[in-house]
Every structure is written in structure tokens, then in C-alpha cells.
Amino acid sequence: MMPLPAIDLLATAALREEVMLTPKPGLVDSRNNGAHRDMDLALFMQSITAIAPWFGRFAALGERCADMPAQRVLAEIRPTGLACEQAMFAATGGVNTHKGGVFSLGLLCAAGGRLAGRGQALTRRGLCADVAAICARLVATELAGRRKPATVGERLYLRHGLTGARGEAAGGFATVRRYALPAWDRLSAAGADRETALLHCLLVLMAHNPDTNLVSRGGLDGLQFVRRYARRLLDEGWRPRALEDMDRALIGRNLSPGGSADLLAVTAVLARFPA
Ligand SMILES: CC(C)(COP(=O)(O)OP(=O)(O)OC[C@H]1O[C@@H](n2cnc3c(N)ncnc32)[C@H](O[C@H]2O[C@H](COP(=O)(O)OP(=O)(O)OP(=O)(O)O)[C@@H](O)[C@H]2O)[C@@H]1O)[C@@H](O)C(=O)NCCC(=O)NCCS
Ligand SMILES: Nc1ncnc2[nH]cnc12
């Protein structure tokens, strides 16, 4: 059994694999820029190159915080997260390519460092439980307690009660664990190729994930449109051509499921580990 690459290398590889996966409805890929005027494949690759070294820092920080109570860890790693975000913005000329990806995958790398620091094997359950413990108070402290929203996510919480990336992390990536990973395991066991399994997982995520990007661009109707479309393809079966049709439909509505794209990268990392 080959030893697993370190979780920080898996996170970087997952971001590259996600953006190269094609055809992804509404998202940047090797075929087009989806519903985006301000970013393309080259910019995403520049963003990933800038972010990559920071995943190792998250993991090293996690190892140093291995014995710290989980609820204190976020304050320890947030400055690194914000610095990583700044490195991303410097590389992209201020375009938000991976803000959510930095948050979700940074937490996963920090959790991996904490488990390793405690001499524990990295498992899907252990990684997700530690992320949930680190983020347990995040929604209450950063969303519920805020009156003046500073970001899209905070505005959508006040307006619709959507918790976005924070809620997904506080739930230990529940959408990934309940829907995407079972789909991945089922397709992999059935012999599906990796690209087909990833595209299927993206549809599963789009069908279930309350993606704040979709709501900020198209309101709750936009989110519902994408969820229903994804569920129909999952029910009827899909071919790449059907995804190209869905891509045209989302572009026509300026809809981009960026949150689900991030969770696909989270799925690709967790899929490497035993349950
Ligand atoms: C904790 C923060 C990251 C929270 O930020 P915010 O208050 O903005 O909260 P969210 O709305 O939750 O959005 C953050 C990004 O997370 C992705 N996302 C959205 N919904 C979900 C979900 N349900 N589950 C998981 N992830 C979700 C999404 O990111 C992706 O989409 C962005 C690109 O799409 P685009 O439409 O282009 O976005 P914009 O440019 O903003 O819109 P346009 O102008 O183009 O129309 C890209 O970010 C993808 O990654 C959401 O955007 C933050 O406050 C924070 O703390 N950051 C610091 C990092 C940190 O703390 N790290 C510490 C842990 S190591
Ligand atoms: N491929 C992609 N296109 C648009 N937004 C994204 N956010 C993360 N991955 C993305």
C-alpha cells in the first residue's frame, strides 16, 4: 500500500483537478469560463500556485495545536487564513477565485495536522469531526451575532438564514459526508472512471448544497433552479452533453455554483482516506 501524500498536497491537487474537470455547469473549466467575466482557467491556476504553500502551513499549525482545545484553534489559524486570502487576491488582481476553498481546505489541512500531532490515523470521520469541533461556535459568533453584514455570506444569513461555508464547516462537511462521498464510493465500486465520478459528485452537491454563490447571483429562485436541474439529471441519468446544456442554462442566468465546486475539492481530498 503506497503511503498517502500529505493532506496539504492532496488539497492542492484537488483544487487543480476541480478546475480542470470539464464540463462543469456555470463554472470555470477547460472548455469555457462559465458564468464569470472576471476569471478564467489561467487565473485559477495562478490562484492555486499562490495558495498551495499555505496548505502546508495550515497542516503545520494544526500539528502545533494538536493538544489545544478545538474551540481555540480557529483564532490560532484565522490570521494564516486571512494571509492566504491576501496572497490569493495578490495573485488574481483582487478577483475572488478561492475564498471559500481557502477556508474549507485550510480547515481540513489544519485538522489533518492535529490528528497527526496526536498520533491518530487520518480518517474521513476523524477529519470532519475535528473541523466541526474547531468551527462549533462559528455560526453563533460570526453570523447570528452580527447586525451589519460585511460580506455576501453575512448578508444572506440575515436575509435568508443561510450559513454558507461556515455552516458547512461547523457541520463537519455534512453535505459532503451525507451525499457526495456515498455517491463517490458507489460509483468507484462500480468501476466508474474518476472524471465521471467527480462530475456525478458535482451534480449531487449542486442538488443538495445551499450554495450562497447561487443565491447572491440569482436569489433563492436561482438556487432552486440549479437544485431541480441537477436532481433531474441525477434521476434521468446524464451524459457530458447534458452537462453542456446545463452549462448554457446557468450561464444564461449568470449562475455559478462556486460553493459546490469548493465542496467537490473537499470531497476529492476526503475520498482518499478510509471512512
Ligand atoms: C469564513 C469566510 C470564508 C466566509 O466568507 P463569507 O462571509 O463571504 O461567506 P460565504 O457566503 O459562506 O462564502 C464564502 C465562499 O464560500 C463558498 N461557499 C458558498 N456557499 C458555500 C457552502 N454552502 N458550502 C461551502 N462553501 C460555500 C464560496 O466560495 C467559492 O465561490 C467563490 C467564487 O464564486 P463567485 O460567484 O465568483 O464569488 P464572488 O466573486 O464573490 O461573486 P461575483 O462578484 O463574481 O458575483 C470563491 O470564493 C469560491 O471559493 C463563497 O464565495 C471568510 O469570512 C473568512 O473567514 N475567510 C478567511 C479564511 C479563513 O478564515 N481561514 C481559516 C481557516 S484555515
Ligand atoms: N471552477 C470554478 N469556477 C468558478 N468558481 C469556482 N470556485 C471554485 N472553483 C470554481
Coordinates of C-alpha atoms and ligand atoms in Angstrom, one line a residue:
M1 CA 0.0 0.0 0.0
M2 CA 1.6 3.3 -1.1
P3 CA 1.8 5.8 1.7
L4 CA -0.7 8.7 1.3
P5 CA 0.6 12.0 0.1
A6 CA 0.4 14.7 2.8
I7 CA -3.0 16.3 3.2
D8 CA -1.7 19.6 2.0
L9 CA -0.5 18.1 -1.3
L10 CA -3.9 16.4 -1.6
A11 CA -5.6 19.8 -1.1
T12 CA -3.6 21.5 -3.8
A13 CA -4.1 18.6 -6.2
A14 CA -7.9 18.7 -5.5
L15 CA -8.1 22.3 -6.5
R16 CA -6.2 21.7 -9.7
E17 CA -8.4 18.6 -10.5
E18 CA -11.6 20.6 -9.8
V19 CA -10.8 23.5 -12.1
M20 CA -9.7 21.1 -14.9
L21 CA -12.8 18.9 -14.6
T22 CA -14.9 19.5 -17.7
P23 CA -17.8 20.3 -18.5
K24 CA -18.9 21.9 -15.2
P25 CA -22.2 23.8 -15.4
G26 CA -21.7 27.6 -14.7
L27 CA -18.1 27.1 -13.6
V28 CA -14.6 27.8 -15.0
D29 CA -13.1 24.8 -16.7
S30 CA -11.0 23.9 -19.8
R31 CA -14.0 24.5 -22.1
N32 CA -15.1 28.0 -21.0
N33 CA -15.3 30.5 -18.1
G34 CA -18.8 29.5 -17.0
A35 CA -20.8 32.5 -15.7
H36 CA -17.7 34.5 -15.0
R37 CA -16.4 37.6 -16.8
D38 CA -13.6 38.2 -14.3
M39 CA -11.8 34.8 -14.3
D40 CA -10.6 32.0 -16.5
L41 CA -8.6 28.8 -16.2
A42 CA -5.2 30.6 -16.3
L43 CA -6.2 32.8 -13.4
F44 CA -7.4 29.8 -11.4
M45 CA -4.0 28.1 -11.9
Q46 CA -2.3 31.3 -10.8
S47 CA -4.5 31.4 -7.7
I48 CA -3.8 27.7 -6.9
T49 CA 0.0 28.3 -7.2
A50 CA -0.3 31.2 -4.8
I51 CA -2.4 29.2 -2.3
A52 CA -0.5 25.9 -2.4
P53 CA 2.3 26.7 0.1
W54 CA -0.3 27.9 2.7
F55 CA -1.9 24.4 2.9
G56 CA 1.4 23.1 4.4
R57 CA 1.3 26.0 6.9
F58 CA -2.2 25.1 7.9
A59 CA -1.2 21.5 8.5
A60 CA 1.9 22.5 10.5
L61 CA -0.2 24.9 12.6
G62 CA -2.6 22.1 13.2
E63 CA 0.2 19.8 14.4
R64 CA 1.4 22.5 16.8
C65 CA -2.2 22.9 18.1
A66 CA -2.8 19.2 18.3
D67 CA -3.4 19.3 22.1
M68 CA -5.2 22.7 22.1
P69 CA -9.0 22.7 22.9
A70 CA -10.7 22.7 19.5
Q71 CA -12.7 25.8 20.2
R72 CA -9.5 27.8 20.5
V73 CA -7.9 26.6 17.2
L74 CA -9.8 28.9 14.8
A75 CA -8.3 32.0 16.5
E76 CA -4.9 30.4 16.0
I77 CA -5.3 29.7 12.3
R78 CA -7.5 32.6 11.2
P79 CA -4.6 35.0 10.7
T80 CA -2.9 32.4 8.4
G81 CA -6.2 32.0 6.6
L82 CA -6.6 35.7 6.0
A83 CA -2.9 36.0 4.9
C84 CA -3.6 33.2 2.5
E85 CA -6.6 35.0 1.2
Q86 CA -4.4 38.1 0.7
A87 CA -1.9 36.0 -1.3
M88 CA -4.8 34.7 -3.4
F89 CA -6.0 38.3 -4.1
A90 CA -2.5 39.5 -4.9
A91 CA -2.1 36.7 -7.5
T92 CA -5.5 37.3 -9.1
G93 CA -5.5 41.1 -9.1
G94 CA -8.3 41.1 -6.5
V95 CA -10.5 38.5 -8.0
N96 CA -12.2 36.1 -5.6
T97 CA -11.3 32.7 -7.1
H98 CA -10.9 30.5 -4.0
K99 CA -12.0 32.4 -0.8
G100 CA -14.3 29.5 0.1
G101 CA -11.7 26.9 -1.0
V102 CA -9.1 28.5 1.3
F103 CA -11.4 28.4 4.2
S104 CA -12.7 24.8 3.8
L105 CA -9.5 23.2 2.6
G106 CA -7.4 25.2 5.1
L107 CA -9.5 23.8 7.9
L108 CA -9.2 20.3 6.6
C109 CA -5.4 20.6 6.5
A110 CA -5.3 22.0 10.0
A111 CA -7.5 19.2 11.2
G112 CA -5.1 16.7 9.5
G113 CA -2.2 18.3 11.3
R114 CA -4.0 18.0 14.6
L115 CA -4.8 14.3 14.1
A116 CA -1.2 13.6 13.0
G117 CA 0.1 15.5 16.0
R118 CA -1.9 13.3 18.3
G119 CA -0.6 10.2 16.6
Q120 CA -4.1 9.4 15.2
A121 CA -4.7 8.0 11.8
L122 CA -6.4 10.4 9.3
T123 CA -9.9 9.1 8.6
R124 CA -12.9 10.9 7.0
R125 CA -14.8 10.7 10.3
G126 CA -11.8 12.0 12.3
L127 CA -11.0 14.8 9.9
C128 CA -14.7 16.0 9.7
A129 CA -15.3 15.7 13.4
D130 CA -12.2 17.9 14.1
V131 CA -13.3 20.5 11.6
A132 CA -16.8 20.5 13.2
A133 CA -15.2 20.9 16.7
I134 CA -12.9 23.8 15.5
C135 CA -15.9 25.6 13.9
A136 CA -18.6 24.7 16.5
R137 CA -19.2 28.3 17.6
L138 CA -18.6 29.9 14.2
V139 CA -22.2 30.4 13.1
A140 CA -23.3 31.7 16.5
T141 CA -20.4 34.2 16.9
E142 CA -19.9 35.4 13.3
L143 CA -23.4 35.1 11.8
A144 CA -26.1 35.1 14.4
G145 CA -24.5 37.8 16.5
R146 CA -23.9 40.2 13.6
R147 CA -26.2 43.1 12.7
K148 CA -24.2 44.8 10.0
P149 CA -23.2 42.3 7.3
A150 CA -19.7 42.9 5.9
T151 CA -19.8 40.1 3.3
V152 CA -22.2 38.3 0.9
G153 CA -22.4 35.4 3.3
E154 CA -23.3 37.5 6.3
R155 CA -25.9 39.4 4.3
L156 CA -27.5 36.2 3.1
Y157 CA -27.6 34.8 6.7
L158 CA -29.5 37.9 7.8
R159 CA -31.8 37.8 4.8
H160 CA -32.4 34.0 4.4
G161 CA -30.7 32.3 7.3
L162 CA -28.2 30.6 5.0
T163 CA -25.0 29.7 6.8
G164 CA -22.8 29.1 3.7
A165 CA -19.2 27.9 4.1
R166 CA -19.3 28.5 7.9
G167 CA -22.3 26.3 8.4
E168 CA -20.9 23.5 6.2
A169 CA -17.6 23.5 8.2
A170 CA -19.5 23.7 11.5
G171 CA -21.4 20.6 10.4
G172 CA -18.3 18.7 9.7
F173 CA -18.9 19.0 5.9
A174 CA -22.2 17.3 6.3
T175 CA -23.3 17.8 2.7
V176 CA -20.1 16.1 1.5
R177 CA -20.4 13.2 4.1
R178 CA -24.1 12.5 3.5
Y179 CA -24.4 12.9 -0.2
A180 CA -21.1 13.3 -2.2
L181 CA -18.9 10.7 -0.5
P182 CA -21.5 7.9 -0.7
A183 CA -22.0 8.7 -4.4
W184 CA -18.2 8.6 -4.9
D185 CA -17.9 5.3 -3.1
R186 CA -20.8 3.8 -5.1
L187 CA -19.5 4.9 -8.5
S188 CA -15.9 3.9 -7.7
A189 CA -17.0 0.5 -6.6
A190 CA -19.0 0.2 -9.8
G191 CA -15.8 0.9 -11.8
A192 CA -16.7 4.4 -13.0
D193 CA -13.7 6.4 -14.2
R194 CA -12.5 9.2 -12.0
E195 CA -13.8 12.1 -14.2
T196 CA -17.3 10.6 -14.4
A197 CA -17.4 10.0 -10.6
L198 CA -16.3 13.6 -10.0
L199 CA -18.8 15.1 -12.4
H200 CA -21.5 13.0 -10.7
C201 CA -20.5 14.2 -7.3
L202 CA -20.7 17.8 -8.5
L203 CA -24.3 17.2 -9.6
V204 CA -25.0 15.6 -6.2
L205 CA -23.5 18.6 -4.5
M206 CA -25.5 21.0 -6.7
A207 CA -28.7 19.1 -5.9
H208 CA -28.2 19.4 -2.1
N209 CA -25.7 22.3 -1.2
P210 CA -27.3 25.6 -0.1
D211 CA -24.7 27.5 -2.2
T212 CA -24.6 31.2 -1.2
N213 CA -23.0 32.0 -4.6
L214 CA -26.1 30.9 -6.4
V215 CA -28.3 32.9 -4.0
S216 CA -26.1 36.0 -4.3
R217 CA -26.3 35.8 -8.1
G218 CA -29.9 34.6 -8.7
G219 CA -31.7 34.7 -5.4
L220 CA -33.5 31.7 -3.9
D221 CA -35.1 31.1 -7.3
G222 CA -31.6 30.7 -8.7
L223 CA -30.6 28.2 -6.1
Q224 CA -33.9 26.3 -6.7
F225 CA -33.4 26.3 -10.4
V226 CA -29.9 24.7 -10.1
R227 CA -31.1 22.1 -7.5
R228 CA -34.0 21.0 -9.6
Y229 CA -31.9 20.8 -12.8
A230 CA -29.2 18.7 -11.0
R231 CA -31.8 16.4 -9.4
R232 CA -33.4 15.8 -12.8
L233 CA -30.1 14.8 -14.4
L234 CA -29.4 12.5 -11.5
D235 CA -32.8 10.9 -11.7
E236 CA -32.8 10.5 -15.5
G237 CA -29.1 9.7 -15.9
W238 CA -26.7 12.1 -17.7
R239 CA -24.1 12.3 -20.4
P240 CA -21.5 15.1 -20.8
R241 CA -23.7 16.7 -23.5
A242 CA -26.4 17.1 -20.8
L243 CA -23.9 19.0 -18.6
E244 CA -23.0 21.2 -21.6
D245 CA -26.7 22.0 -22.0
M246 CA -26.9 22.8 -18.2
D247 CA -23.8 24.9 -18.5
R248 CA -25.6 27.0 -21.2
A249 CA -28.7 27.3 -19.0
L250 CA -26.7 28.5 -16.0
I251 CA -24.5 30.9 -18.0
G252 CA -27.7 32.4 -19.4
R253 CA -28.9 33.0 -15.9
N254 CA -25.5 34.2 -14.5
L255 CA -25.5 31.3 -12.1
S256 CA -22.2 29.9 -10.8
P257 CA -22.2 27.1 -8.1
G258 CA -18.8 28.1 -6.6
G259 CA -19.6 26.7 -3.2
S260 CA -20.3 23.3 -4.7
A261 CA -17.1 23.5 -6.7
D262 CA -15.2 24.0 -3.4
L263 CA -17.0 21.1 -1.8
L264 CA -16.1 18.9 -4.7
A265 CA -12.4 19.6 -3.9
V266 CA -13.2 18.7 -0.2
T267 CA -14.8 15.5 -1.5
A268 CA -11.8 14.6 -3.5
V269 CA -9.5 15.0 -0.5
L270 CA -11.7 13.1 1.9
A271 CA -12.2 10.3 -0.7
R272 CA -8.5 9.5 -0.3
F273 CA -9.0 8.5 3.3
P274 CA -10.7 5.5 4.9
A275 CA -14.1 6.1 6.5
Ligands
LIG1 C1 -15.4 32.2 6.5 C2 -15.4 33.0 5.3 C3 -14.8 32.2 4.1 C4 -16.8 33.4 5.0 O1 -16.9 34.3 3.9 P1 -18.4 34.9 3.5 O2 -18.9 35.7 4.7 O3 -18.3 35.5 2.2 O4 -19.3 33.6 3.5 P2 -19.9 32.6 2.4 O5 -21.1 33.2 1.7 O6 -20.1 31.4 3.1 O7 -18.9 32.5 1.2 C5 -17.6 32.2 1.2 C6 -17.3 31.4 0.0 O8 -17.5 30.0 0.3 C7 -18.0 29.3 -0.8 N1 -19.4 28.8 -0.5 C8 -20.6 29.4 -0.7 N2 -21.6 28.6 -0.2 C9 -21.0 27.5 0.3 C10 -21.5 26.4 1.0 N3 -22.8 26.2 1.2 N4 -20.6 25.4 1.4 C11 -19.3 25.6 1.2 N5 -18.7 26.7 0.6 C12 -19.6 27.6 0.2 C13 -18.0 30.2 -2.0 O9 -16.6 30.2 -2.5 C14 -16.4 29.9 -3.9 O10 -17.1 30.8 -4.8 C15 -16.3 32.0 -5.0 C16 -16.2 32.3 -6.5 O11 -17.6 32.5 -6.9 P3 -18.1 33.9 -7.3 O12 -19.6 33.8 -7.6 O13 -17.2 34.4 -8.4 O14 -17.9 34.7 -6.0 P4 -17.7 36.3 -6.0 O15 -16.5 36.8 -6.7 O16 -17.8 36.7 -4.5 O17 -19.1 36.9 -6.7 P5 -19.1 37.8 -8.0 O18 -18.6 39.1 -7.6 O19 -18.2 37.1 -9.1 O20 -20.5 37.7 -8.4 C17 -14.9 31.6 -4.4 O21 -14.7 32.2 -3.2 C18 -15.0 30.1 -4.2 O22 -14.1 29.6 -3.2 C19 -18.2 31.6 -1.3 O23 -17.8 32.7 -2.0 C20 -14.5 34.3 5.5 O24 -15.2 35.2 6.2 C21 -13.2 34.0 6.1 O25 -13.1 33.9 7.3 N6 -12.1 33.9 5.3 C22 -10.7 33.8 5.9 C23 -10.1 32.5 5.7 C24 -10.2 31.7 7.0 O26 -10.8 32.1 7.9 N7 -9.4 30.6 7.1 C25 -9.3 30.0 8.4 C26 -9.5 28.6 8.3 S1 -8.0 27.9 7.8
LIG2 N1 -14.1 26.1 -11.3 C1 -14.7 27.1 -10.7 N2 -15.4 28.1 -11.3 C2 -15.9 29.1 -10.7 N3 -15.9 29.3 -9.3 C3 -15.2 28.4 -8.6 N4 -14.9 28.3 -7.3 C4 -14.2 27.2 -7.1 N5 -13.9 26.5 -8.3 C5 -14.6 27.3 -9.3

